[in-house]
PDB file of C-alpha atoms and ligand atoms in Angstrom:
ATOM      1  CA  UNK A 299       0.000   0.000   0.000  1.00  0.00           C
ATOM      2  CA  UNK A 300       1.108   3.566  -0.601  1.00  0.00           C
ATOM      3  CA  UNK A 301       2.308   5.427   2.481  1.00  0.00           C
ATOM      4  CA  UNK A 302       2.380   8.780   0.734  1.00  0.00           C
ATOM      5  CA  UNK A 303       0.926   9.980  -2.552  1.00  0.00           C
ATOM      6  CA  UNK A 304       1.051  13.216  -4.487  1.00  0.00           C
ATOM      7  CA  UNK A 305      -1.721  13.774  -6.996  1.00  0.00           C
ATOM      8  CA  UNK A 306      -1.235  16.429  -9.696  1.00  0.00           C
ATOM      9  CA  UNK A 307       0.608  18.743  -7.309  1.00  0.00           C
ATOM     10  CA  UNK A 308       1.574  22.135  -8.712  1.00  0.00           C
ATOM     11  CA  UNK A 309       3.447  24.915  -6.932  1.00  0.00           C
ATOM     12  CA  UNK A 310       4.697  28.306  -8.133  1.00  0.00           C
ATOM     13  CA  UNK A 311       6.886  30.533  -5.903  1.00  0.00           C
ATOM     14  CA  UNK A 312       5.806  34.160  -5.382  1.00  0.00           C
ATOM     15  CA  UNK A 313       8.460  35.340  -7.880  1.00  0.00           C
ATOM     16  CA  UNK A 314       6.761  33.280 -10.609  1.00  0.00           C
ATOM     17  CA  UNK A 315       9.109  30.257 -10.608  1.00  0.00           C
ATOM     18  CA  UNK A 316       7.024  27.204 -11.507  1.00  0.00           C
ATOM     19  CA  UNK A 317       8.725  24.688  -9.210  1.00  0.00           C
ATOM     20  CA  UNK A 318       6.235  21.794  -9.578  1.00  0.00           C
ATOM     21  CA  UNK A 319       3.806  21.083 -12.393  1.00  0.00           C
ATOM     22  CA  UNK A 320       1.183  18.339 -12.011  1.00  0.00           C
ATOM     23  CA  UNK A 321       3.453  16.001 -10.071  1.00  0.00           C
ATOM     24  CA  UNK A 322       1.860  12.610  -9.418  1.00  0.00           C
ATOM     25  CA  UNK A 323       3.748   9.908  -7.546  1.00  0.00           C
ATOM     26  CA  UNK A 324       3.298   7.183  -4.987  1.00  0.00           C
ATOM     27  CA  UNK A 325       5.636   6.083  -2.178  1.00  0.00           C
ATOM     28  CA  UNK A 326       5.035   2.461  -1.123  1.00  0.00           C
ATOM     29  CA  UNK A 327       5.575   1.600   2.557  1.00  0.00           C
ATOM     30  CA  UNK A 328       8.937   0.015   3.432  1.00  0.00           C
ATOM     31  CA  UNK A 329      10.608   0.813   0.107  1.00  0.00           C
ATOM     32  CA  UNK A 330      13.651   2.847  -0.942  1.00  0.00           C
ATOM     33  CA  UNK A 331      12.629   5.533  -3.370  1.00  0.00           C
ATOM     34  CA  UNK A 332      15.067   7.817  -5.191  1.00  0.00           C
ATOM     35  CA  UNK A 333      14.039  11.167  -6.650  1.00  0.00           C
ATOM     36  CA  UNK A 334      16.646  11.794  -9.330  1.00  0.00           C
ATOM     37  CA  UNK A 335      17.076  15.171 -10.954  1.00  0.00           C
ATOM     38  CA  UNK A 336      19.444  18.070 -11.523  1.00  0.00           C
ATOM     39  CA  UNK A 337      19.648  21.124  -9.273  1.00  0.00           C
ATOM     40  CA  UNK A 338      16.500  23.190  -9.595  1.00  0.00           C
ATOM     41  CA  UNK A 339      14.338  20.239 -10.713  1.00  0.00           C
ATOM     42  CA  UNK A 340      11.953  20.758  -7.782  1.00  0.00           C
ATOM     43  CA  UNK A 341      13.073  17.992  -5.422  1.00  0.00           C
ATOM     44  CA  UNK A 342      13.248  20.147  -2.278  1.00  0.00           C
ATOM     45  CA  UNK A 343       9.973  21.878  -3.099  1.00  0.00           C
ATOM     46  CA  UNK A 344       8.329  18.466  -3.447  1.00  0.00           C
ATOM     47  CA  UNK A 345       9.656  17.340  -0.052  1.00  0.00           C
ATOM     48  CA  UNK A 346       8.366  20.475   1.658  1.00  0.00           C
ATOM     49  CA  UNK A 347       4.929  19.365   0.433  1.00  0.00           C
ATOM     50  CA  UNK A 348       5.456  15.893   1.890  1.00  0.00           C
ATOM     51  CA  UNK A 349       5.574  17.149   5.475  1.00  0.00           C
ATOM     52  CA  UNK A 350       3.138  20.024   5.044  1.00  0.00           C
ATOM     53  CA  UNK A 351       5.573  22.962   5.182  1.00  0.00           C
ATOM     54  CA  UNK A 352       4.253  23.908   1.733  1.00  0.00           C
ATOM     55  CA  UNK A 353       0.657  23.437   0.655  1.00  0.00           C
ATOM     56  CA  UNK A 354      -0.106  22.485  -2.963  1.00  0.00           C
ATOM     57  CA  UNK A 355      -1.670  25.297  -4.989  1.00  0.00           C
ATOM     58  CA  UNK A 356      -3.251  22.607  -7.159  1.00  0.00           C
ATOM     59  CA  UNK A 357      -3.652  18.895  -6.454  1.00  0.00           C
ATOM     60  CA  UNK A 358      -3.326  17.098  -3.153  1.00  0.00           C
ATOM     61  CA  UNK A 359      -1.197  14.958  -0.850  1.00  0.00           C
ATOM     62  CA  UNK A 360      -2.365  11.736   0.833  1.00  0.00           C
ATOM     63  CA  UNK A 361      -0.651  10.155   3.840  1.00  0.00           C
ATOM     64  CA  UNK A 362      -1.613   6.562   4.739  1.00  0.00           C
ATOM     65  CA  UNK A 363      -4.625   6.917   2.477  1.00  0.00           C
ATOM     66  CA  UNK A 364      -5.907  10.113   4.100  1.00  0.00           C
ATOM     67  CA  UNK A 365      -6.047  13.348   2.143  1.00  0.00           C
ATOM     68  CA  UNK A 366      -4.215  16.074   4.079  1.00  0.00           C
ATOM     69  CA  UNK A 367      -6.695  18.829   4.961  1.00  0.00           C
ATOM     70  CA  UNK A 368      -4.118  21.254   6.496  1.00  0.00           C
ATOM     71  CA  UNK A 369      -5.882  21.537   9.842  1.00  0.00           C
ATOM     72  CA  UNK A 370      -3.527  22.134  12.786  1.00  0.00           C
ATOM     73  CA  UNK A 371      -3.992  18.520  13.898  1.00  0.00           C
ATOM     74  CA  UNK A 372      -3.376  17.079  10.427  1.00  0.00           C
ATOM     75  CA  UNK A 373      -0.135  19.073  10.111  1.00  0.00           C
ATOM     76  CA  UNK A 374       1.093  18.056  13.584  1.00  0.00           C
ATOM     77  CA  UNK A 375       0.432  14.388  12.762  1.00  0.00           C
ATOM     78  CA  UNK A 376       2.075  14.652   9.345  1.00  0.00           C
ATOM     79  CA  UNK A 377       5.253  16.238  10.763  1.00  0.00           C
ATOM     80  CA  UNK A 378       5.560  13.443  13.315  1.00  0.00           C
ATOM     81  CA  UNK A 379       5.299  10.799  10.614  1.00  0.00           C
ATOM     82  CA  UNK A 380       7.463  12.422   7.946  1.00  0.00           C
ATOM     83  CA  UNK A 381      10.998  13.442   8.924  1.00  0.00           C
ATOM     84  CA  UNK A 382      13.252  15.413   6.597  1.00  0.00           C
ATOM     85  CA  UNK A 383      17.045  15.475   6.788  1.00  0.00           C
ATOM     86  CA  UNK A 384      17.865  18.704   4.971  1.00  0.00           C
ATOM     87  CA  UNK A 385      20.970  19.058   2.834  1.00  0.00           C
ATOM     88  CA  UNK A 386      22.670  21.655   5.036  1.00  0.00           C
ATOM     89  CA  UNK A 387      23.099  20.288   8.572  1.00  0.00           C
ATOM     90  CA  UNK A 388      23.781  23.783   9.932  1.00  0.00           C
ATOM     91  CA  UNK A 389      20.173  24.698   9.123  1.00  0.00           C
ATOM     92  CA  UNK A 390      19.033  21.900  11.468  1.00  0.00           C
ATOM     93  CA  UNK A 391      21.283  22.280  14.522  1.00  0.00           C
ATOM     94  CA  UNK A 392      20.264  24.661  17.299  1.00  0.00           C
ATOM     95  CA  UNK A 393      21.236  23.190  20.629  1.00  0.00           C
ATOM     96  CA  UNK A 394      24.317  23.391  22.805  1.00  0.00           C
ATOM     97  CA  UNK A 395      25.335  19.738  22.820  1.00  0.00           C
ATOM     98  CA  UNK A 396      24.816  16.738  20.571  1.00  0.00           C
ATOM     99  CA  UNK A 397      22.685  14.976  23.190  1.00  0.00           C
ATOM    100  CA  UNK A 398      20.480  18.054  23.695  1.00  0.00           C
ATOM    101  CA  UNK A 399      20.076  18.398  19.950  1.00  0.00           C
ATOM    102  CA  UNK A 400      18.846  14.835  19.508  1.00  0.00           C
ATOM    103  CA  UNK A 401      16.625  15.025  22.643  1.00  0.00           C
ATOM    104  CA  UNK A 402      14.851  18.181  21.502  1.00  0.00           C
ATOM    105  CA  UNK A 403      12.325  16.571  19.146  1.00  0.00           C
ATOM    106  CA  UNK A 404      11.308  13.661  21.404  1.00  0.00           C
ATOM    107  CA  UNK A 405      10.997  16.022  24.429  1.00  0.00           C
ATOM    108  CA  UNK A 406       8.826  18.264  22.291  1.00  0.00           C
ATOM    109  CA  UNK A 407       6.541  15.292  21.588  1.00  0.00           C
ATOM    110  CA  UNK A 408       5.923  15.174  25.353  1.00  0.00           C
ATOM    111  CA  UNK A 409       7.594  11.785  25.833  1.00  0.00           C
ATOM    112  CA  UNK A 410       8.876  10.780  29.263  1.00  0.00           C
ATOM    113  CA  UNK A 411      12.520  11.096  30.268  1.00  0.00           C
ATOM    114  CA  UNK A 412      13.175   7.368  30.027  1.00  0.00           C
ATOM    115  CA  UNK A 413      11.631   7.028  26.560  1.00  0.00           C
ATOM    116  CA  UNK A 414      13.569  10.088  25.363  1.00  0.00           C
ATOM    117  CA  UNK A 415      16.794   8.635  26.776  1.00  0.00           C
ATOM    118  CA  UNK A 416      16.256   5.304  25.011  1.00  0.00           C
ATOM    119  CA  UNK A 417      15.495   6.955  21.696  1.00  0.00           C
ATOM    120  CA  UNK A 418      18.545   9.223  21.930  1.00  0.00           C
ATOM    121  CA  UNK A 419      20.850   6.290  22.767  1.00  0.00           C
ATOM    122  CA  UNK A 420      19.441   4.244  19.877  1.00  0.00           C
ATOM    123  CA  UNK A 421      19.761   7.125  17.388  1.00  0.00           C
ATOM    124  CA  UNK A 422      23.355   7.853  18.467  1.00  0.00           C
ATOM    125  CA  UNK A 423      24.266   4.165  18.225  1.00  0.00           C
ATOM    126  CA  UNK A 424      22.911   3.768  14.675  1.00  0.00           C
ATOM    127  CA  UNK A 425      24.677   6.922  13.475  1.00  0.00           C
ATOM    128  CA  UNK A 426      27.915   6.148  15.343  1.00  0.00           C
ATOM    129  CA  UNK A 427      28.120   9.385  17.342  1.00  0.00           C
ATOM    130  CA  UNK A 428      27.706   8.183  20.957  1.00  0.00           C
ATOM    131  CA  UNK A 429      31.209   9.401  21.814  1.00  0.00           C
ATOM    132  CA  UNK A 430      30.301  12.936  20.668  1.00  0.00           C
ATOM    133  CA  UNK A 431      27.236  13.333  22.887  1.00  0.00           C
ATOM    134  CA  UNK A 432      28.621  16.043  25.164  1.00  0.00           C
ATOM    135  CA  UNK A 433      30.311  18.037  22.385  1.00  0.00           C
ATOM    136  CA  UNK A 434      28.950  21.400  21.273  1.00  0.00           C
ATOM    137  CA  UNK A 435      27.466  20.921  17.798  1.00  0.00           C
ATOM    138  CA  UNK A 436      29.287  23.941  16.353  1.00  0.00           C
ATOM    139  CA  UNK A 437      32.692  22.283  16.926  1.00  0.00           C
ATOM    140  CA  UNK A 438      31.842  19.209  14.862  1.00  0.00           C
ATOM    141  CA  UNK A 439      33.093  18.435  11.355  1.00  0.00           C
ATOM    142  CA  UNK A 440      30.666  18.667   8.447  1.00  0.00           C
ATOM    143  CA  UNK A 441      30.329  14.869   8.311  1.00  0.00           C
ATOM    144  CA  UNK A 442      29.698  14.690  12.068  1.00  0.00           C
ATOM    145  CA  UNK A 443      27.025  17.408  11.882  1.00  0.00           C
ATOM    146  CA  UNK A 444      25.357  15.459   9.112  1.00  0.00           C
ATOM    147  CA  UNK A 445      25.135  12.427  11.409  1.00  0.00           C
ATOM    148  CA  UNK A 446      23.717  14.503  14.284  1.00  0.00           C
ATOM    149  CA  UNK A 447      21.052  15.847  11.901  1.00  0.00           C
ATOM    150  CA  UNK A 448      20.172  12.278  10.851  1.00  0.00           C
ATOM    151  CA  UNK A 449      20.092  11.103  14.498  1.00  0.00           C
ATOM    152  CA  UNK A 450      17.727  13.979  15.415  1.00  0.00           C
ATOM    153  CA  UNK A 451      15.258  12.833  12.784  1.00  0.00           C
ATOM    154  CA  UNK A 452      15.608   9.129  13.718  1.00  0.00           C
ATOM    155  CA  UNK A 453      14.829   9.925  17.367  1.00  0.00           C
ATOM    156  CA  UNK A 454      11.405  11.195  16.265  1.00  0.00           C
ATOM    157  CA  UNK A 455      10.714   7.682  14.903  1.00  0.00           C
ATOM    158  CA  UNK A 456       8.907   8.872  11.771  1.00  0.00           C
ATOM    159  CA  UNK A 457       7.390   6.313   9.384  1.00  0.00           C
ATOM    160  CA  UNK A 458       8.904   8.053   6.375  1.00  0.00           C
ATOM    161  CA  UNK A 459      12.361   9.617   6.325  1.00  0.00           C
ATOM    162  CA  UNK A 460      13.390  11.928   3.510  1.00  0.00           C
ATOM    163  CA  UNK A 461      17.075  12.582   2.823  1.00  0.00           C
ATOM    164  CA  UNK A 462      17.606  15.667   0.675  1.00  0.00           C
ATOM    165  CA  UNK A 463      20.897  15.121  -1.213  1.00  0.00           C
ATOM    166  CA  UNK A 464      22.526  13.301   1.747  1.00  0.00           C
ATOM    167  CA  UNK A 465      25.826  12.769  -0.055  1.00  0.00           C
ATOM    168  CA  UNK A 466      26.245  16.283  -1.460  1.00  0.00           C
ATOM    169  CA  UNK A 467      29.684  17.709  -0.603  1.00  0.00           C
ATOM    170  CA  UNK A 468      30.839  14.420   0.948  1.00  0.00           C
ATOM    171  CA  UNK A 469      34.052  12.714  -0.117  1.00  0.00           C
ATOM    172  CA  UNK A 470      33.847   9.097  -1.391  1.00  0.00           C
ATOM    173  CA  UNK A 471      34.507   7.583   2.043  1.00  0.00           C
ATOM    174  CA  UNK A 472      31.846   9.706   3.778  1.00  0.00           C
ATOM    175  CA  UNK A 473      29.464   8.952   0.904  1.00  0.00           C
ATOM    176  CA  UNK A 474      29.914   5.200   1.448  1.00  0.00           C
ATOM    177  CA  UNK A 475      29.329   5.660   5.191  1.00  0.00           C
ATOM    178  CA  UNK A 476      26.125   7.619   4.677  1.00  0.00           C
ATOM    179  CA  UNK A 477      24.818   5.065   2.169  1.00  0.00           C
ATOM    180  CA  UNK A 478      25.615   2.226   4.615  1.00  0.00           C
ATOM    181  CA  UNK A 479      23.697   4.118   7.304  1.00  0.00           C
ATOM    182  CA  UNK A 480      20.701   4.472   4.971  1.00  0.00           C
ATOM    183  CA  UNK A 481      20.854   0.723   4.295  1.00  0.00           C
ATOM    184  CA  UNK A 482      20.740   0.081   8.079  1.00  0.00           C
ATOM    185  CA  UNK A 483      17.747   2.387   8.532  1.00  0.00           C
ATOM    186  CA  UNK A 484      15.931   0.805   5.625  1.00  0.00           C
ATOM    187  CA  UNK A 485      16.583  -2.725   6.935  1.00  0.00           C
ATOM    188  CA  UNK A 486      14.624  -1.703  10.052  1.00  0.00           C
ATOM    189  CA  UNK A 487      11.545  -1.385   7.858  1.00  0.00           C
ATOM    190  CA  UNK A 488      11.461   2.411   7.459  1.00  0.00           C
ATOM    191  CA  UNK A 489      10.279   3.970   4.232  1.00  0.00           C
ATOM    192  CA  UNK A 490      13.042   6.149   2.789  1.00  0.00           C
ATOM    193  CA  UNK A 491      13.099   8.783   0.068  1.00  0.00           C
ATOM    194  CA  UNK A 492      16.455  10.067  -1.096  1.00  0.00           C
ATOM    195  CA  UNK A 493      17.024  12.864  -3.563  1.00  0.00           C
ATOM    196  CA  UNK A 494      20.145  12.914  -5.629  1.00  0.00           C
ATOM    197  CA  UNK A 495      21.579  14.110  -8.907  1.00  0.00           C
ATOM    198  CA  UNK A 496      23.949  11.111  -8.811  1.00  0.00           C
ATOM    199  CA  UNK A 497      22.760   8.496 -11.289  1.00  0.00           C
ATOM    200  CA  UNK A 498      24.988   5.760  -9.805  1.00  0.00           C
ATOM    201  CA  UNK A 499      23.554   6.241  -6.306  1.00  0.00           C
ATOM    202  CA  UNK A 500      19.986   6.103  -7.596  1.00  0.00           C
ATOM    203  CA  UNK A 501      20.758   3.033  -9.686  1.00  0.00           C
ATOM    204  CA  UNK A 502      22.507   0.999  -6.983  1.00  0.00           C
ATOM    205  CA  UNK A 503      20.411   2.001  -3.970  1.00  0.00           C
ATOM    206  CA  UNK A 504      16.780   2.459  -4.995  1.00  0.00           C
ATOM    207  CA  UNK A 505      13.901   0.015  -5.320  1.00  0.00           C
ATOM    208  CA  UNK A 506      12.101   2.577  -7.464  1.00  0.00           C
ATOM    209  CA  UNK A 507      13.118   5.858  -9.090  1.00  0.00           C
ATOM    210  CA  UNK A 508      11.202   8.995 -10.023  1.00  0.00           C
ATOM    211  CA  UNK A 509      13.050  11.254 -12.434  1.00  0.00           C
ATOM    212  CA  UNK A 510      12.233  14.933 -11.982  1.00  0.00           C
ATOM    213  CA  UNK A 511      13.137  17.737 -14.409  1.00  0.00           C
ATOM    214  CA  UNK A 512      11.859  21.317 -14.547  1.00  0.00           C
ATOM    215  CA  UNK A 513       9.179  20.506 -11.958  1.00  0.00           C
ATOM    216  CA  UNK A 514       7.771  17.513 -13.824  1.00  0.00           C
ATOM    217  CA  UNK A 515       8.030  13.753 -13.439  1.00  0.00           C
ATOM    218  CA  UNK A 516       9.689  12.683 -16.693  1.00  0.00           C
ATOM    219  CA  UNK A 517      10.336   9.050 -15.776  1.00  0.00           C
ATOM    220  CA  UNK A 518       9.363   6.434 -13.201  1.00  0.00           C
ATOM    221  CA  UNK A 519      10.335   2.818 -12.749  1.00  0.00           C
ATOM    222  CA  UNK A 520      12.746   0.339 -11.234  1.00  0.00           C
ATOM    223  CA  UNK A 521      16.437   1.067 -11.822  1.00  0.00           C
ATOM    224  CA  UNK A 522      16.487  -1.607 -14.537  1.00  0.00           C
ATOM    225  CA  UNK A 523      13.473  -0.041 -16.262  1.00  0.00           C
ATOM    226  CA  UNK A 524      14.798   3.520 -16.038  1.00  0.00           C
ATOM    227  CA  UNK A 525      18.273   2.737 -17.307  1.00  0.00           C
ATOM    228  CA  UNK A 526      17.333   0.273 -20.043  1.00  0.00           C
ATOM    229  CA  UNK A 527      15.848   3.092 -22.181  1.00  0.00           C
ATOM    230  CA  UNK A 528      19.254   4.640 -22.805  1.00  0.00           C
TER     231      UNK A 528
HETATM  232  P1  LIG B 755      16.013  21.009  -6.281  1.00  0.00           P
HETATM  233  O1  LIG B 755      15.788  20.606  -4.846  1.00  0.00           O
HETATM  234  O2  LIG B 755      15.715  19.904  -7.241  1.00  0.00           O
HETATM  235  O3  LIG B 755      17.355  21.617  -6.498  1.00  0.00           O
HETATM  236  P2  LIG B 755      14.164  23.189  -5.720  1.00  0.00           P
HETATM  237  O4  LIG B 755      12.868  22.617  -5.278  1.00  0.00           O
HETATM  238  O5  LIG B 755      15.093  23.724  -4.681  1.00  0.00           O
HETATM  239  O6  LIG B 755      14.925  22.130  -6.653  1.00  0.00           O
HETATM  240  O7  LIG B 755      13.893  24.365  -6.743  1.00  0.00           O
HETATM  241  C1  LIG B 755      12.951  24.258  -7.826  1.00  0.00           C
HETATM  242  C2  LIG B 755      12.866  25.616  -8.516  1.00  0.00           C
HETATM  243  O8  LIG B 755      12.292  26.559  -7.634  1.00  0.00           O
HETATM  244  C3  LIG B 755      14.214  26.182  -8.931  1.00  0.00           C
HETATM  245  O9  LIG B 755      14.038  26.912 -10.126  1.00  0.00           O
HETATM  246  C4  LIG B 755      14.558  27.098  -7.775  1.00  0.00           C
HETATM  247  O10 LIG B 755      15.427  28.127  -8.191  1.00  0.00           O
HETATM  248  C5  LIG B 755      13.191  27.635  -7.397  1.00  0.00           C
HETATM  249  N1  LIG B 755      13.077  27.999  -5.966  1.00  0.00           N
HETATM  250  C6  LIG B 755      13.372  27.230  -4.889  1.00  0.00           C
HETATM  251  N2  LIG B 755      13.103  27.890  -3.734  1.00  0.00           N
HETATM  252  C7  LIG B 755      12.618  29.095  -4.110  1.00  0.00           C
HETATM  253  C8  LIG B 755      12.141  30.243  -3.395  1.00  0.00           C
HETATM  254  N3  LIG B 755      12.099  30.271  -2.061  1.00  0.00           N
HETATM  255  N4  LIG B 755      11.729  31.322  -4.123  1.00  0.00           N
HETATM  256  C9  LIG B 755      11.739  31.297  -5.473  1.00  0.00           C
HETATM  257  N5  LIG B 755      12.171  30.262  -6.209  1.00  0.00           N
HETATM  258  C10 LIG B 755      12.603  29.173  -5.532  1.00  0.00           C
HETATM  259  P1  LIG B 756      34.234  13.685   8.559  1.00  0.00           P
HETATM  260  O1  LIG B 756      35.649  13.876   9.005  1.00  0.00           O
HETATM  261  O2  LIG B 756      33.277  13.514   9.718  1.00  0.00           O
HETATM  262  O3  LIG B 756      34.046  12.650   7.507  1.00  0.00           O
HETATM  263  P2  LIG B 756      34.649  16.156   7.128  1.00  0.00           P
HETATM  264  O4  LIG B 756      34.690  17.384   7.958  1.00  0.00           O
HETATM  265  O5  LIG B 756      35.942  15.546   6.693  1.00  0.00           O
HETATM  266  O6  LIG B 756      33.761  15.059   7.864  1.00  0.00           O
HETATM  267  O7  LIG B 756      33.762  16.491   5.859  1.00  0.00           O
HETATM  268  C1  LIG B 756      33.395  15.507   4.934  1.00  0.00           C
HETATM  269  C2  LIG B 756      33.380  16.135   3.547  1.00  0.00           C
HETATM  270  O8  LIG B 756      32.550  17.311   3.519  1.00  0.00           O
HETATM  271  C3  LIG B 756      34.765  16.578   3.071  1.00  0.00           C
HETATM  272  O9  LIG B 756      34.905  16.160   1.715  1.00  0.00           O
HETATM  273  C4  LIG B 756      34.731  18.114   3.164  1.00  0.00           C
HETATM  274  O10 LIG B 756      35.491  18.690   2.116  1.00  0.00           O
HETATM  275  C5  LIG B 756      33.272  18.432   2.993  1.00  0.00           C
HETATM  276  N1  LIG B 756      32.860  19.620   3.743  1.00  0.00           N
HETATM  277  C6  LIG B 756      33.303  19.982   4.975  1.00  0.00           C
HETATM  278  N2  LIG B 756      32.710  21.114   5.381  1.00  0.00           N
HETATM  279  C7  LIG B 756      31.834  21.473   4.406  1.00  0.00           C
HETATM  280  C8  LIG B 756      30.911  22.548   4.233  1.00  0.00           C
HETATM  281  N3  LIG B 756      30.710  23.484   5.159  1.00  0.00           N
HETATM  282  N4  LIG B 756      30.180  22.602   3.091  1.00  0.00           N
HETATM  283  C9  LIG B 756      30.357  21.666   2.162  1.00  0.00           C
HETATM  284  N5  LIG B 756      31.212  20.639   2.254  1.00  0.00           N
HETATM  285  C10 LIG B 756      31.934  20.529   3.363  1.00  0.00           C
END
């Protein structure tokens, strides 16, 4: 069954940029979906629709079969279920220490101290940053900040996790580490969307690929289907 669906979603920014035009796609639960496209294709704009930060000007979004109606409750629920790891980790880090950063979301959900502690430990273990927990986030390397940002989203335990260009600006070793981490997360049954302009990453990692260009879906299929047309 589809966890998330977009149906003929269109969005134009106030300056007239047509970022999305009649985008229709379906994200099946438990799968690894790549959104492949060059810079400016509309990937980030699409993701902001997936957790309700942007509202479609035309068309609609469904989560778990329910059409999002943009009530306060619907948006709160959607943001709990759909976590986004943004490309720039600095845009996501606010707190003094790594542990505080990762605790922030779960505390905000009103969870008890013990539950928060367990989630934070688990998220730090998966991302390999337990030994950084008392460090101030602004002293970390770029790769370390990236992991803290991922851990913060994991600790919210969303059903769908979106990674916006997770390997951008990473060297080959860090890229392999991030992809291994995504494989771990996916093996725990999470639904994952990854955006990339890297054809090799989409081809080797994804169960299913949507190709986006100039705000439109110009291709969809399994890696074998997408790359056999060439
Ligand atoms: P991608 O994530 O694929 O790089 P984006 O969704 O960021 O694509 O951008 C899609 C289009 O919308 C691009 O032409 C981009 O320049 C434009 N755009 C993105 N954000 C804004 C904004 N806040 N105001 C105006 N145009 C924007
Ligand atoms: P780690 O040591 O945790 O792997 P690094 O600090 O070495 O992380 O950064 C990993 C990669 O990201 C390197 O290739 C580095 O050049 C690049 N990088 C570091 N800081 C930035 C930044 N602010 N913006 C973009 N790329 C960065």
